[in-house]
Amino acid sequence: MTANTQDQTMTTEQRIEALLASMSLSEKIGQMHQVMGSDHHVSDDLREQVQSGKIGSVINIVSIDMICELQRIAMEESRLGIPLLMGRDVIHGFKTVFPIPLGQAASWNPDVIEQGASIAAQEAASVGVNWTFAPMIDVARDPRWGRIAESLGEDPYLCSQLGAAMVRGFQGDNMSDVGRIAACAKHFAGYGAAEAGMDYNTTIIGENDLRNVYLPPFKAAADAGVATFMTAFNDLNGVPASGNEFLLKQVLREEWLYSGMVVSDWESISQLTEHGFTANDKDAAFEAANAGVDMEMVSRCYADNLESLIAEERVSLAQVDACVSNILRVKFDLGLFENPYAQPDKLPAPLNQQHREAAKQAALESVVLLKNSDQCLPLKRESLNSLAVIGPLATDPYEQLGTWIFDGDVESSEPLLPAITALASEHLKVSYAQGMDTTRSHSQSGFAEAVALAEASDQVVLCLGEESILSGEAHSRASIELPGCQAALIDTIAELGKPLILVVMAGRPLALESVVDKVDAILYAWHPGTMGGPALAELLFGLATPSGKLPVTFPRVTGQIPMYYAKKNTGKPPTPETVVHIDTIESRAPQTSLGMSAFHLDAGFTPLFSFGHGLSYTEFEYRNLELSSPVMSSDGKITVSAELQNTGDRSGTEVVQLYVRDLVGNVTRPVKELKGFQRVSLNAQEARRVEFTIDAQDLAFYDRKMNRVIESGQFHVWIAGDSESGVMGEFEIVGSGCRHIPH
Ligand code: GLC
């Protein structure tokens, strides 16, 4: 180990410079290489590579002993003693599993999300993991895409706010503190726009949409100090993200002045050849290194080719030094040179009661009450004598954990049925029938038992949806209706005429139009994690009140996708009056008789449930929107407020949302854009004025020349409980033309 790496009187940049000066080219290239490790043993080959400084990072080891041994070899047996980055996908928890990120997003609560990431960091750090590949902040507007489960939804503003909260949770104020780990903003960029919602598929995104929709969450993560970025798998407008100089040089480094480290996705550099973007691994290394990918995940294009590329002057030594500096900076900022080893004695035990309570709170706030006819919920515990619980997901501790739970502890996961039984009063008889073997089963052999049980009970809770394997990476679906014969089970049980509650566990929005009228209430739980059962039971019995709001639009049918609230108005916007339904068309109807506007003959133009929708067990009313001024300058701000009243008979929490519409723009502007939200808790009948500040900067967008501008003009503004309702006002940005502002 050289003295310089230990001299803490030097600045980080001085330590990087000093270390770089003492590194051989082979050691520099070694830092740019990440390999996959094993939890069972340190192979001779891995040992030799670490000893000779040929590895900068290891992924997918979570054995504290293996991690400590590898760090010891790096610190004590290699020439320069450079510690390793130990990476792991800690996406929504480590041992204690929180709701999937899409579910966490439904809480609209940055504090809950930050706490979840902080707990995940502590649990991962306790075994020596020091780098996670999260938050995933791809804007996702296509629920066929399996990775919508990992996303924070369809809206750039919500993804920005919640992604930044995750970064803060993982990294804290100082990444070198015990229990903090480096975060990773992924997948840069545009991955969520995969054609046909098919994972890994081509993405064609106009630069204006890229800048106005898909990039803002990454800018927010960079502004929040995220230590690393990960390049995406996808081909973006003909240039795969892992070789995309526009993204990695022009946007990330020159426009955003980002100084963190960029890692490829798994073998995404070698896949440049699969894309047909390069002819071989050497060319792939050339493209990725010159585009600015600092570290290669698992494939060996850098390890095998950078030395010759430098000798051939196709990649400069300066470029390699820049990559290595970015990598070393993360290691210094993590404090790894001072202490790379796990310190479990300084951290709380994974899965402790506080962690479980936090996971339950996150689950409570992530569940969305989509429908509640005649106040069917909450269940009347005192007067209810018999309850039938039906469905394969009501008893399965594994499926409710969701995708990306490499380290989740299934044994500690608490499913719905025992949680209901635990809360049931002594005179309430709770019975269970599976109904179907799995959510994908097409066999109705279990229906008779389920029907008999339902018939003999006062009320029925159906727990259906998707197994966790049906979402996540590489798990896209061409149809987002309920899998298997679940709809038939709902139809069959509904015929009994009992109050019927549907609890859905899924990794995406499902198209529920065919069943929505068959049930009296719907609680959408996503995959709720370790404490999903207790949280759902408390909500069912009214010990807690739902407050979740949808972070993503629910289409009626798959064919409406992509469907999102912040759409453009088009030149022929539909209205209810201009829309006809396929079943009502007269025979030989004249060609122009059906209305000439943007809708589907067999689905209309509205979603089943809109972005921001979510009911409570109480009601909220919005009144009297007020503006501090009807005008503002392009560098000014105004406040907008409305009165919110809980008009029901029980306390509740409402996520109050602020939307604007820019009526005329240098490019067409969305019909609505989320610009703020607040969680407001009110007692029965309590009223409060809720206030937001709108800064002109919040209204900036990229114009047709890709300048970031604030334009003068008219705006509408809403304060609402979802993206379709609320109280509205108007204001204007006055002044000449438009004001250019920095990226
Ligand atoms: C995967 C994913 C990425 C993940 C990485 C490491 O293929 O795309 O999100 O972080 O590989 O597991």
JSON list of C-alpha atoms and ligand atoms in Angstrom, two decimals, residues 59-60 89 133 147 150 186-187 191 200 230 233 265-266 297 404 406 473, ligand 1:
[
{"chain": "A", "resi": 59, "resn": "ILE", "atom": "CA", "xyz": [-20.55, -8.45, -7.88]},
{"chain": "A", "resi": 60, "resn": "ASN", "atom": "CA", "xyz": [-22.97, -10.84, -6.18]},
{"chain": "A", "resi": 89, "resn": "ASP", "atom": "CA", "xyz": [-28.79, -5.49, -6.35]},
{"chain": "A", "resi": 133, "resn": "PHE", "atom": "CA", "xyz": [-27.54, -0.95, -8.21]},
{"chain": "A", "resi": 147, "resn": "ARG", "atom": "CA", "xyz": [-39.36, -3.85, -15.13]},
{"chain": "A", "resi": 150, "resn": "GLU", "atom": "CA", "xyz": [-38.74, -1.84, -10.23]},
{"chain": "A", "resi": 186, "resn": "LYS", "atom": "CA", "xyz": [-30.07, 3.23, -13.59]},
{"chain": "A", "resi": 187, "resn": "HIS", "atom": "CA", "xyz": [-30.60, 2.51, -16.45]},
{"chain": "A", "resi": 191, "resn": "TYR", "atom": "CA", "xyz": [-34.83, 1.88, -21.10]},
{"chain": "A", "resi": 200, "resn": "TYR", "atom": "CA", "xyz": [-34.31, -5.14, -23.88]},
{"chain": "A", "resi": 230, "resn": "MET", "atom": "CA", "xyz": [-25.40, 2.50, -14.86]},
{"chain": "A", "resi": 233, "resn": "PHE", "atom": "CA", "xyz": [-29.01, -2.32, -22.35]},
{"chain": "A", "resi": 265, "resn": "ASP", "atom": "CA", "xyz": [-25.00, -3.06, -17.22]},
{"chain": "A", "resi": 266, "resn": "TRP", "atom": "CA", "xyz": [-24.33, -6.80, -17.12]},
{"chain": "A", "resi": 297, "resn": "MET", "atom": "CA", "xyz": [-19.74, -5.25, -15.51]},
{"chain": "A", "resi": 404, "resn": "TRP", "atom": "CA", "xyz": [-35.32, -8.68, -7.18]},
{"chain": "A", "resi": 406, "resn": "PHE", "atom": "CA", "xyz": [-31.95, -12.09, -4.05]},
{"chain": "A", "resi": 473, "resn": "GLU", "atom": "CA", "xyz": [-36.21, -8.21, -15.75]},
{"chain": "B", "resi": 1, "resn": "GLC", "atom": "C1", "xyz": [-29.08, -6.81, -14.62]},
{"chain": "B", "resi": 1, "resn": "GLC", "atom": "C2", "xyz": [-29.93, -5.57, -14.62]},
{"chain": "B", "resi": 1, "resn": "GLC", "atom": "C3", "xyz": [-29.39, -4.48, -13.75]},
{"chain": "B", "resi": 1, "resn": "GLC", "atom": "C4", "xyz": [-28.67, -5.11, -12.57]},
{"chain": "B", "resi": 1, "resn": "GLC", "atom": "C5", "xyz": [-27.45, -5.80, -13.10]},
{"chain": "B", "resi": 1, "resn": "GLC", "atom": "C6", "xyz": [-26.66, -6.51, -11.99]},
{"chain": "B", "resi": 1, "resn": "GLC", "atom": "O1", "xyz": [-29.08, -7.41, -15.88]},
{"chain": "B", "resi": 1, "resn": "GLC", "atom": "O2", "xyz": [-30.29, -4.98, -15.85]},
{"chain": "B", "resi": 1, "resn": "GLC", "atom": "O3", "xyz": [-30.50, -3.67, -13.35]},
{"chain": "B", "resi": 1, "resn": "GLC", "atom": "O4", "xyz": [-28.32, -4.11, -11.63]},
{"chain": "B", "resi": 1, "resn": "GLC", "atom": "O5", "xyz": [-27.75, -6.73, -14.13]},
{"chain": "B", "resi": 1, "resn": "GLC", "atom": "O6", "xyz": [-27.40, -7.58, -11.50]}
]
